[in-house]
């Protein structure tokens, strides 16, 4: 990997020099004189050089945290004269629809919008970003430092960046403050468990609190979670990462295969399965829930705690009219199963420019605009900005809109896909196995074995391991 | 038909052109895709990996050598037989009930009953799918409300082993009106005198049904059940919306497997092989049906 | 011959069972569409909030800016109407002449062609999914109204030919002969005699083709990318990864049934012929 990076750095430097020379020869500094719109960073070109271009941007349907960007797109259009057309597709079709479009070279999209578990499939169809990055940030290192370190995991095998991040998010826990602060509940809890009722810091505490609040006769469960289908598989990987394991070791062997990794995976899966089928402190429907349903369930007062991508709803949950049934909502970092101090699954959304884009330069202007303080600050109502300084400002500094737990969880989060090939079959297979597991039709051990077999098959086919 | 008219060349040419028009259209949008799906099934075509090698029957070997594929095939037939069988009984029962109500009360009552029975048909399948998914959720679903009333445990039914059967129940709910309408129309067109005559001859109601009504309905039943079977065999909407073939692959049929292989795994070659396997059965049935009909006509 | 009281009671009981079976799921779902999130009952009871808000949200976009569900299904309704109308236009215009010839002429070739239609009607749609997707992608017709309409017209072509043929069979050929003897050409006869007489039948056929396109799900799913999404996709789309709007989903479902209800209750008597592709009359 290091070799790749050094190589790409030399190559990048060379092409940077070449680009400067070219610009000097061809444009005679015209581009510089043109300048950028004041107050924008990354800078957006002044003088509307791409006016009239229409760019097609795919995004996710019903995605609260991206909605502010869509709302503010008018400003971008006025600034640049570029028209933006959004294609909103269901989250489950984000990888496949775009992959089919760019691999068929239909020219349908000027931008590819992907997330941390799917970006890997696209490298062959994207334009490298290195030159554009250097033009804006000066060097690749400065860019990587400007965003979170997670971005280093999004490089291609050639060590180059093909993507720019625009959204960061992590899964954390949410709880109902009124329930947790109720004197009677506190006293009862203390009497039963011997410590004070407070947002949990260990898995044992999560379990105790969840059991404590589970009262089926009152339609109340301890915890609700997005453990259905694909999101449930991601939840498992989140817990697994948070025990300090990447999916693949340095030698590209799946860490779940043996030893501590396998133990952790089995422990997590057994806990999830048991929580629904045996101990019953998670509502049974969670086995079929996506985040939207978790939010609906939690905010209707049916559970004491919730887990999922609820940060999408964070601003929503701060408004009294939306939480009439539950009262104020607090957030906590979901504890690691082994107590390790490690990051979980990072929801790291990125944009790239496909080779068949009709207006790659206009698309670049758009990507830069999405990274600007506005709309990022507005989008922060439902996510963390991928820009480190901005994220800090919205979640750690006083008055920031986001919970601290979100920042802490994300700062340590890992990129789930370490090699591009992991985006495809292992994920499909993992999801399929997971749905069986959570329906109690597969044991954790069987899950791990079969998932490892599929992962190894993929890695072997791609030549990472023998 | 008198052959005297339109016998001039120009009319005949125009007629030829007219009759050919839809077939030219179908050649482009049906025959060519059929050729293409067969051709693709012999390749390892994966657009995302830019692979497109000719691999002969490898896809078929892979599919037929996988025990799960046989489950998909078996499940497709179970789905078809159970859904059609149940819909048939319910549809015929409903039609008989409607006729009986018409006789016992009035035609207006029968008409009202008919409007009520066909209600599921005026709901688009996608909407019916989400409606029933909702009904099976543990916390909001009325199915569970009923179970709780009887002290039975509530479950998230669509993530249990029951999922496949519940999708079938939904299919039966949604498509029974189809058979009902056909049977009702057929029953209402039966000559009343024949049935009356049978009754006068001392046949009981049951005998009249088995020996008089049912034989007269046989042609209608044959056609309606054939059509319904092949339509059910192709079923996709309910399964996809309600379970996406899950949990695991426990409600995956050939249709779902084809779709998933193509548009989730992006393995177009293998998906095409699934597609070819899927269409073999309907082709066989249609050819058999036509052959039988031809035999009867001659 | 008046049936006994017991028999009548039995029949009424049967009606009650049937009505519960079909009506009850709707009734419950109607309540869902009339309430708001957090007020959907968890047991059998009338929700404490009853409002038409969800219907407003579905049609005009909601006051849900905070959670980003600012989409209404109105554009999807328009998409559905455009796609279905195009499918009707293509299907009817391509099949009418052919149906006429099938009705008036007999030959071995015609019989084979006519029977071949059955094969087309019965082909599983998924078998065609991959090649049609690739074709439409190649011609740049994915996510366009016309692309989806072309596919829907293909799917309903056999039905269209069968139905129209059935209606033309019912037109006495003597009318045509009279016109022909008066010196009208074939095309003139077709246009001025057959078309007006067949118009009601064509209208019924059009309804069937329209509805088939209106409820079609799979091709709409694979060919859409968000711009030309039809109504079934929009309804299913109310439940996505990040958001679930049970109430809006229910409201949209009820709105979507309007065209079907109109047709089935107004033109119900033509229905049976169409359902069985004219094979049963």
PDB file of C-alpha atoms in Angstrom, chain C residues 24-272:
ATOM      1  CA  UNK C  24     -61.828  -5.841   6.477  1.00  0.00           C
ATOM      2  CA  UNK C  25     -58.190  -5.393   5.360  1.00  0.00           C
ATOM      3  CA  UNK C  26     -59.264  -2.284   3.460  1.00  0.00           C
ATOM      4  CA  UNK C  27     -61.230  -0.870   6.337  1.00  0.00           C
ATOM      5  CA  UNK C  28     -58.292  -1.188   8.685  1.00  0.00           C
ATOM      6  CA  UNK C  29     -55.928   0.247   6.127  1.00  0.00           C
ATOM      7  CA  UNK C  30     -58.315   3.141   5.529  1.00  0.00           C
ATOM      8  CA  UNK C  31     -58.046   4.004   9.218  1.00  0.00           C
ATOM      9  CA  UNK C  32     -54.263   4.004   8.871  1.00  0.00           C
ATOM     10  CA  UNK C  33     -54.494   6.448   5.990  1.00  0.00           C
ATOM     11  CA  UNK C  34     -56.678   8.715   8.098  1.00  0.00           C
ATOM     12  CA  UNK C  35     -54.402   9.026  11.084  1.00  0.00           C
ATOM     13  CA  UNK C  36     -50.884  10.317  11.681  1.00  0.00           C
ATOM     14  CA  UNK C  37     -47.557   8.791  12.750  1.00  0.00           C
ATOM     15  CA  UNK C  38     -47.615   7.736  16.382  1.00  0.00           C
ATOM     16  CA  UNK C  39     -51.370   7.324  16.382  1.00  0.00           C
ATOM     17  CA  UNK C  40     -51.682   4.105  14.456  1.00  0.00           C
ATOM     18  CA  UNK C  41     -53.489   1.827  16.909  1.00  0.00           C
ATOM     19  CA  UNK C  42     -51.692  -1.175  18.370  1.00  0.00           C
ATOM     20  CA  UNK C  43     -54.888  -3.077  19.026  1.00  0.00           C
ATOM     21  CA  UNK C  44     -58.429  -2.935  17.708  1.00  0.00           C
ATOM     22  CA  UNK C  45     -59.525   0.576  18.405  1.00  0.00           C
ATOM     23  CA  UNK C  46     -60.324   3.726  16.483  1.00  0.00           C
ATOM     24  CA  UNK C  47     -57.240   5.964  16.291  1.00  0.00           C
ATOM     25  CA  UNK C  48     -57.434   9.059  18.458  1.00  0.00           C
ATOM     26  CA  UNK C  49     -56.416  11.320  15.597  1.00  0.00           C
ATOM     27  CA  UNK C  50     -58.449  11.308  12.401  1.00  0.00           C
ATOM     28  CA  UNK C  51     -57.436  13.660   9.627  1.00  0.00           C
ATOM     29  CA  UNK C  52     -57.101  13.898   5.858  1.00  0.00           C
ATOM     30  CA  UNK C  53     -53.579  15.227   6.233  1.00  0.00           C
ATOM     31  CA  UNK C  54     -51.947  12.182   4.643  1.00  0.00           C
ATOM     32  CA  UNK C  55     -54.031  12.584   1.520  1.00  0.00           C
ATOM     33  CA  UNK C  56     -52.978  16.201   1.286  1.00  0.00           C
ATOM     34  CA  UNK C  57     -49.366  15.230   1.780  1.00  0.00           C
ATOM     35  CA  UNK C  58     -49.570  12.527  -0.868  1.00  0.00           C
ATOM     36  CA  UNK C  59     -51.073  14.858  -3.443  1.00  0.00           C
ATOM     37  CA  UNK C  60     -49.399  18.142  -2.726  1.00  0.00           C
ATOM     38  CA  UNK C  61     -46.226  17.269  -0.854  1.00  0.00           C
ATOM     39  CA  UNK C  62     -46.274  17.367   2.885  1.00  0.00           C
ATOM     40  CA  UNK C  63     -45.221  19.587   5.690  1.00  0.00           C
ATOM     41  CA  UNK C  64     -42.414  17.106   6.303  1.00  0.00           C
ATOM     42  CA  UNK C  65     -39.506  19.274   5.293  1.00  0.00           C
ATOM     43  CA  UNK C  66     -37.628  18.233   8.408  1.00  0.00           C
ATOM     44  CA  UNK C  67     -37.536  14.611   7.458  1.00  0.00           C
ATOM     45  CA  UNK C  68     -37.209  15.230   3.776  1.00  0.00           C
ATOM     46  CA  UNK C  69     -40.372  13.537   2.598  1.00  0.00           C
ATOM     47  CA  UNK C  70     -41.349  16.515   0.605  1.00  0.00           C
ATOM     48  CA  UNK C  71     -42.372  14.392  -2.326  1.00  0.00           C
ATOM     49  CA  UNK C  72     -45.912  14.037  -3.514  1.00  0.00           C
ATOM     50  CA  UNK C  73     -47.001  11.238  -5.788  1.00  0.00           C
ATOM     51  CA  UNK C  74     -48.639  13.679  -8.186  1.00  0.00           C
ATOM     52  CA  UNK C  75     -45.699  13.482 -10.626  1.00  0.00           C
ATOM     53  CA  UNK C  76     -45.898   9.706 -10.411  1.00  0.00           C
ATOM     54  CA  UNK C  77     -49.596   9.776 -11.177  1.00  0.00           C
ATOM     55  CA  UNK C  78     -48.826  11.922 -14.196  1.00  0.00           C
ATOM     56  CA  UNK C  79     -46.059   9.512 -15.220  1.00  0.00           C
ATOM     57  CA  UNK C  80     -48.420   6.573 -14.889  1.00  0.00           C
ATOM     58  CA  UNK C  81     -51.050   8.300 -16.980  1.00  0.00           C
ATOM     59  CA  UNK C  82     -48.557   9.235 -19.691  1.00  0.00           C
ATOM     60  CA  UNK C  83     -47.008   5.777 -19.861  1.00  0.00           C
ATOM     61  CA  UNK C  84     -50.370   4.020 -19.874  1.00  0.00           C
ATOM     62  CA  UNK C  85     -51.796   6.367 -22.522  1.00  0.00           C
ATOM     63  CA  UNK C  86     -48.779   5.881 -24.749  1.00  0.00           C
ATOM     64  CA  UNK C  87     -49.024   2.129 -24.291  1.00  0.00           C
ATOM     65  CA  UNK C  88     -52.685   2.276 -25.297  1.00  0.00           C
ATOM     66  CA  UNK C  89     -51.933   4.405 -28.347  1.00  0.00           C
ATOM     67  CA  UNK C  90     -49.150   2.105 -29.521  1.00  0.00           C
ATOM     68  CA  UNK C  91     -50.947  -1.101 -28.734  1.00  0.00           C
ATOM     69  CA  UNK C  92     -54.255  -0.189 -30.327  1.00  0.00           C
ATOM     70  CA  UNK C  93     -52.834   1.430 -33.427  1.00  0.00           C
ATOM     71  CA  UNK C  94     -50.517  -1.482 -34.097  1.00  0.00           C
ATOM     72  CA  UNK C  95     -53.014  -4.220 -33.377  1.00  0.00           C
ATOM     73  CA  UNK C  96     -56.289  -2.943 -34.782  1.00  0.00           C
ATOM     74  CA  UNK C  97     -55.724  -3.770 -38.451  1.00  0.00           C
ATOM     75  CA  UNK C  98     -54.274  -7.099 -37.560  1.00  0.00           C
ATOM     76  CA  UNK C  99     -57.235  -7.977 -35.344  1.00  0.00           C
ATOM     77  CA  UNK C 100     -59.522  -7.112 -38.223  1.00  0.00           C
ATOM     78  CA  UNK C 101     -57.739  -9.446 -40.599  1.00  0.00           C
ATOM     79  CA  UNK C 102     -57.726 -12.202 -37.988  1.00  0.00           C
ATOM     80  CA  UNK C 103     -61.450 -11.770 -37.682  1.00  0.00           C
ATOM     81  CA  UNK C 104     -62.229 -11.810 -41.384  1.00  0.00           C
ATOM     82  CA  UNK C 105     -59.734 -14.171 -42.913  1.00  0.00           C
ATOM     83  CA  UNK C 106     -58.816 -17.777 -42.324  1.00  0.00           C
ATOM     84  CA  UNK C 107     -55.572 -19.428 -43.313  1.00  0.00           C
ATOM     85  CA  UNK C 108     -53.065 -21.821 -41.851  1.00  0.00           C
ATOM     86  CA  UNK C 109     -50.467 -19.116 -41.446  1.00  0.00           C
ATOM     87  CA  UNK C 110     -52.938 -16.859 -39.682  1.00  0.00           C
ATOM     88  CA  UNK C 111     -53.888 -19.643 -37.288  1.00  0.00           C
ATOM     89  CA  UNK C 112     -50.276 -20.273 -36.409  1.00  0.00           C
ATOM     90  CA  UNK C 113     -49.655 -16.574 -35.886  1.00  0.00           C
ATOM     91  CA  UNK C 114     -52.790 -16.260 -33.795  1.00  0.00           C
ATOM     92  CA  UNK C 115     -51.809 -19.170 -31.575  1.00  0.00           C
ATOM     93  CA  UNK C 116     -48.301 -17.813 -31.304  1.00  0.00           C
ATOM     94  CA  UNK C 117     -49.786 -14.872 -29.464  1.00  0.00           C
ATOM     95  CA  UNK C 118     -50.675 -17.204 -26.609  1.00  0.00           C
ATOM     96  CA  UNK C 119     -47.024 -18.097 -26.237  1.00  0.00           C
ATOM     97  CA  UNK C 120     -46.139 -14.429 -26.015  1.00  0.00           C
ATOM     98  CA  UNK C 121     -48.846 -13.700 -23.483  1.00  0.00           C
ATOM     99  CA  UNK C 122     -47.643 -16.514 -21.250  1.00  0.00           C
ATOM    100  CA  UNK C 123     -43.908 -15.824 -21.297  1.00  0.00           C
ATOM    101  CA  UNK C 124     -42.684 -14.950 -17.802  1.00  0.00           C
ATOM    102  CA  UNK C 125     -41.760 -11.280 -17.771  1.00  0.00           C
ATOM    103  CA  UNK C 126     -38.548 -11.887 -15.826  1.00  0.00           C
ATOM    104  CA  UNK C 127     -37.244 -14.003 -18.677  1.00  0.00           C
ATOM    105  CA  UNK C 128     -37.294 -10.900 -20.838  1.00  0.00           C
ATOM    106  CA  UNK C 129     -35.995  -8.555 -18.169  1.00  0.00           C
ATOM    107  CA  UNK C 130     -32.273  -8.713 -18.897  1.00  0.00           C
ATOM    108  CA  UNK C 131     -32.386  -8.413 -22.692  1.00  0.00           C
ATOM    109  CA  UNK C 132     -35.024  -5.706 -22.594  1.00  0.00           C
ATOM    110  CA  UNK C 133     -33.056  -3.792 -20.014  1.00  0.00           C
ATOM    111  CA  UNK C 134     -29.942  -3.989 -22.193  1.00  0.00           C
ATOM    112  CA  UNK C 135     -31.854  -2.974 -25.325  1.00  0.00           C
ATOM    113  CA  UNK C 136     -33.516  -0.018 -23.663  1.00  0.00           C
ATOM    114  CA  UNK C 137     -30.236   1.000 -22.135  1.00  0.00           C
ATOM    115  CA  UNK C 138     -28.589   0.809 -25.549  1.00  0.00           C
ATOM    116  CA  UNK C 139     -31.210   3.059 -27.124  1.00  0.00           C
ATOM    117  CA  UNK C 140     -31.142   5.480 -24.209  1.00  0.00           C
ATOM    118  CA  UNK C 141     -34.764   4.703 -23.403  1.00  0.00           C
ATOM    119  CA  UNK C 142     -34.329   3.785 -19.740  1.00  0.00           C
ATOM    120  CA  UNK C 143     -36.267   5.980 -17.394  1.00  0.00           C
ATOM    121  CA  UNK C 144     -38.319   7.494 -20.208  1.00  0.00           C
ATOM    122  CA  UNK C 145     -42.049   7.342 -20.685  1.00  0.00           C
ATOM    123  CA  UNK C 146     -41.812   6.044 -24.203  1.00  0.00           C
ATOM    124  CA  UNK C 147     -39.394   3.267 -23.272  1.00  0.00           C
ATOM    125  CA  UNK C 148     -41.670   1.861 -20.619  1.00  0.00           C
ATOM    126  CA  UNK C 149     -44.715   2.345 -22.842  1.00  0.00           C
ATOM    127  CA  UNK C 150     -43.067   0.351 -25.646  1.00  0.00           C
ATOM    128  CA  UNK C 151     -42.534  -2.553 -23.261  1.00  0.00           C
ATOM    129  CA  UNK C 152     -46.023  -2.348 -21.821  1.00  0.00           C
ATOM    130  CA  UNK C 153     -47.506  -2.228 -25.319  1.00  0.00           C
ATOM    131  CA  UNK C 154     -45.537  -5.360 -26.171  1.00  0.00           C
ATOM    132  CA  UNK C 155     -46.846  -7.129 -23.092  1.00  0.00           C
ATOM    133  CA  UNK C 156     -50.455  -6.327 -23.892  1.00  0.00           C
ATOM    134  CA  UNK C 157     -50.275  -6.777 -27.671  1.00  0.00           C
ATOM    135  CA  UNK C 158     -51.778 -10.304 -27.624  1.00  0.00           C
ATOM    136  CA  UNK C 159     -54.609  -9.206 -25.348  1.00  0.00           C
ATOM    137  CA  UNK C 160     -55.270  -6.229 -27.553  1.00  0.00           C
ATOM    138  CA  UNK C 161     -55.487  -8.335 -30.705  1.00  0.00           C
ATOM    139  CA  UNK C 162     -57.713 -10.966 -29.100  1.00  0.00           C
ATOM    140  CA  UNK C 163     -60.140  -8.486 -27.642  1.00  0.00           C
ATOM    141  CA  UNK C 164     -60.493  -6.344 -30.734  1.00  0.00           C
ATOM    142  CA  UNK C 165     -60.887  -9.437 -32.870  1.00  0.00           C
ATOM    143  CA  UNK C 166     -63.645 -10.563 -30.561  1.00  0.00           C
ATOM    144  CA  UNK C 167     -65.493  -7.308 -30.988  1.00  0.00           C
ATOM    145  CA  UNK C 168     -65.038  -7.226 -34.758  1.00  0.00           C
ATOM    146  CA  UNK C 169     -66.372 -10.788 -34.934  1.00  0.00           C
ATOM    147  CA  UNK C 170     -69.599  -9.324 -33.668  1.00  0.00           C
ATOM    148  CA  UNK C 171     -69.915  -6.830 -36.515  1.00  0.00           C
ATOM    149  CA  UNK C 172     -71.938  -8.306 -39.403  1.00  0.00           C
ATOM    150  CA  UNK C 173     -69.839  -8.551 -42.525  1.00  0.00           C
ATOM    151  CA  UNK C 174     -72.804  -7.551 -44.721  1.00  0.00           C
ATOM    152  CA  UNK C 175     -72.336  -3.927 -43.733  1.00  0.00           C
ATOM    153  CA  UNK C 176     -68.856  -4.013 -45.198  1.00  0.00           C
ATOM    154  CA  UNK C 177     -69.961  -5.814 -48.314  1.00  0.00           C
ATOM    155  CA  UNK C 178     -72.503  -3.132 -49.038  1.00  0.00           C
ATOM    156  CA  UNK C 179     -69.902  -0.418 -48.797  1.00  0.00           C
ATOM    157  CA  UNK C 180     -67.435  -2.409 -50.873  1.00  0.00           C
ATOM    158  CA  UNK C 181     -69.928  -2.979 -53.636  1.00  0.00           C
ATOM    159  CA  UNK C 182     -70.636   0.747 -53.620  1.00  0.00           C
ATOM    160  CA  UNK C 183     -67.019   1.163 -54.697  1.00  0.00           C
ATOM    161  CA  UNK C 184     -65.229   1.936 -51.467  1.00  0.00           C
ATOM    162  CA  UNK C 185     -61.695   0.655 -51.220  1.00  0.00           C
ATOM    163  CA  UNK C 186     -60.580  -1.667 -48.438  1.00  0.00           C
ATOM    164  CA  UNK C 187     -58.918   1.097 -46.519  1.00  0.00           C
ATOM    165  CA  UNK C 188     -61.989   3.297 -46.860  1.00  0.00           C
ATOM    166  CA  UNK C 189     -64.242   0.536 -45.616  1.00  0.00           C
ATOM    167  CA  UNK C 190     -61.947  -0.039 -42.700  1.00  0.00           C
ATOM    168  CA  UNK C 191     -61.828   3.601 -41.801  1.00  0.00           C
ATOM    169  CA  UNK C 192     -65.413   4.654 -42.348  1.00  0.00           C
ATOM    170  CA  UNK C 193     -67.335   1.470 -41.599  1.00  0.00           C
ATOM    171  CA  UNK C 194     -65.366  -0.869 -39.352  1.00  0.00           C
ATOM    172  CA  UNK C 195     -63.660   1.640 -37.075  1.00  0.00           C
ATOM    173  CA  UNK C 196     -66.838   3.455 -36.011  1.00  0.00           C
ATOM    174  CA  UNK C 197     -68.660   0.186 -35.419  1.00  0.00           C
ATOM    175  CA  UNK C 198     -65.776  -1.280 -33.446  1.00  0.00           C
ATOM    176  CA  UNK C 199     -65.247   1.882 -31.419  1.00  0.00           C
ATOM    177  CA  UNK C 200     -66.927   0.667 -28.211  1.00  0.00           C
ATOM    178  CA  UNK C 201     -64.913  -2.528 -28.330  1.00  0.00           C
ATOM    179  CA  UNK C 202     -61.735  -0.594 -28.926  1.00  0.00           C
ATOM    180  CA  UNK C 203     -62.586   1.578 -25.936  1.00  0.00           C
ATOM    181  CA  UNK C 204     -62.930  -1.458 -23.712  1.00  0.00           C
ATOM    182  CA  UNK C 205     -59.675  -2.873 -25.033  1.00  0.00           C
ATOM    183  CA  UNK C 206     -58.008   0.454 -24.406  1.00  0.00           C
ATOM    184  CA  UNK C 207     -59.149   0.292 -20.799  1.00  0.00           C
ATOM    185  CA  UNK C 208     -57.591  -3.124 -20.370  1.00  0.00           C
ATOM    186  CA  UNK C 209     -54.301  -2.115 -21.911  1.00  0.00           C
ATOM    187  CA  UNK C 210     -54.337   1.029 -19.814  1.00  0.00           C
ATOM    188  CA  UNK C 211     -54.908  -0.830 -16.578  1.00  0.00           C
ATOM    189  CA  UNK C 212     -52.358  -3.507 -17.380  1.00  0.00           C
ATOM    190  CA  UNK C 213     -49.785  -0.770 -17.813  1.00  0.00           C
ATOM    191  CA  UNK C 214     -51.049   1.092 -14.771  1.00  0.00           C
ATOM    192  CA  UNK C 215     -50.462  -1.806 -12.400  1.00  0.00           C
ATOM    193  CA  UNK C 216     -47.298  -3.215 -14.001  1.00  0.00           C
ATOM    194  CA  UNK C 217     -44.485  -3.331 -11.499  1.00  0.00           C
ATOM    195  CA  UNK C 218     -41.423  -5.262 -12.607  1.00  0.00           C
ATOM    196  CA  UNK C 219     -40.421  -3.477 -15.796  1.00  0.00           C
ATOM    197  CA  UNK C 220     -41.263  -0.173 -14.172  1.00  0.00           C
ATOM    198  CA  UNK C 221     -38.875  -1.152 -11.401  1.00  0.00           C
ATOM    199  CA  UNK C 222     -35.941  -2.162 -13.557  1.00  0.00           C
ATOM    200  CA  UNK C 223     -36.278   0.637 -16.070  1.00  0.00           C
ATOM    201  CA  UNK C 224     -36.788   3.488 -13.644  1.00  0.00           C
ATOM    202  CA  UNK C 225     -34.112   5.755 -12.297  1.00  0.00           C
ATOM    203  CA  UNK C 226     -36.271   8.207 -10.473  1.00  0.00           C
ATOM    204  CA  UNK C 227     -37.602  10.463 -13.223  1.00  0.00           C
ATOM    205  CA  UNK C 228     -40.265   8.392 -14.966  1.00  0.00           C
ATOM    206  CA  UNK C 229     -41.296   6.378 -11.898  1.00  0.00           C
ATOM    207  CA  UNK C 230     -44.852   5.179 -12.100  1.00  0.00           C
ATOM    208  CA  UNK C 231     -47.351   5.072  -9.273  1.00  0.00           C
ATOM    209  CA  UNK C 232     -46.733   1.485  -8.038  1.00  0.00           C
ATOM    210  CA  UNK C 233     -43.077   2.364  -7.527  1.00  0.00           C
ATOM    211  CA  UNK C 234     -43.991   5.521  -5.662  1.00  0.00           C
ATOM    212  CA  UNK C 235     -46.280   3.621  -3.325  1.00  0.00           C
ATOM    213  CA  UNK C 236     -43.630   1.030  -2.555  1.00  0.00           C
ATOM    214  CA  UNK C 237     -41.174   3.927  -2.231  1.00  0.00           C
ATOM    215  CA  UNK C 238     -42.901   5.320   0.839  1.00  0.00           C
ATOM    216  CA  UNK C 239     -41.046   2.631   2.687  1.00  0.00           C
ATOM    217  CA  UNK C 240     -37.353   3.160   2.049  1.00  0.00           C
ATOM    218  CA  UNK C 241     -34.143   2.641   4.009  1.00  0.00           C
ATOM    219  CA  UNK C 242     -34.317   5.916   5.832  1.00  0.00           C
ATOM    220  CA  UNK C 243     -37.974   6.696   5.964  1.00  0.00           C
ATOM    221  CA  UNK C 244     -41.208   4.889   6.401  1.00  0.00           C
ATOM    222  CA  UNK C 245     -44.472   6.716   5.996  1.00  0.00           C
ATOM    223  CA  UNK C 246     -47.195   4.227   6.753  1.00  0.00           C
ATOM    224  CA  UNK C 247     -49.961   6.798   6.620  1.00  0.00           C
ATOM    225  CA  UNK C 248     -48.916   8.329   3.327  1.00  0.00           C
ATOM    226  CA  UNK C 249     -48.376   4.885   1.883  1.00  0.00           C
ATOM    227  CA  UNK C 250     -51.933   3.946   2.768  1.00  0.00           C
ATOM    228  CA  UNK C 251     -53.331   7.196   1.409  1.00  0.00           C
ATOM    229  CA  UNK C 252     -51.434   6.799  -1.863  1.00  0.00           C
ATOM    230  CA  UNK C 253     -52.709   3.244  -2.134  1.00  0.00           C
ATOM    231  CA  UNK C 254     -56.284   4.401  -1.882  1.00  0.00           C
ATOM    232  CA  UNK C 255     -55.738   7.183  -4.381  1.00  0.00           C
ATOM    233  CA  UNK C 256     -54.198   4.706  -6.780  1.00  0.00           C
ATOM    234  CA  UNK C 257     -57.321   2.582  -6.880  1.00  0.00           C
ATOM    235  CA  UNK C 258     -59.491   5.280  -8.455  1.00  0.00           C
ATOM    236  CA  UNK C 259     -58.942   4.369 -12.127  1.00  0.00           C
ATOM    237  CA  UNK C 260     -59.418   0.677 -11.425  1.00  0.00           C
ATOM    238  CA  UNK C 261     -62.540   1.298  -9.397  1.00  0.00           C
ATOM    239  CA  UNK C 262     -64.006   3.493 -12.122  1.00  0.00           C
ATOM    240  CA  UNK C 263     -63.401   0.897 -14.754  1.00  0.00           C
ATOM    241  CA  UNK C 264     -64.475  -2.155 -12.810  1.00  0.00           C
ATOM    242  CA  UNK C 265     -67.661  -0.618 -11.536  1.00  0.00           C
ATOM    243  CA  UNK C 266     -68.643   1.255 -14.684  1.00  0.00           C
ATOM    244  CA  UNK C 267     -67.545  -1.153 -17.368  1.00  0.00           C
ATOM    245  CA  UNK C 268     -67.783  -4.284 -15.288  1.00  0.00           C
ATOM    246  CA  UNK C 269     -69.844  -6.227 -17.762  1.00  0.00           C
ATOM    247  CA  UNK C 270     -67.054  -6.228 -20.343  1.00  0.00           C
ATOM    248  CA  UNK C 271     -64.592  -7.423 -17.826  1.00  0.00           C
ATOM    249  CA  UNK C 272     -64.895 -11.166 -18.064  1.00  0.00           C
TER     250      UNK C 272
END
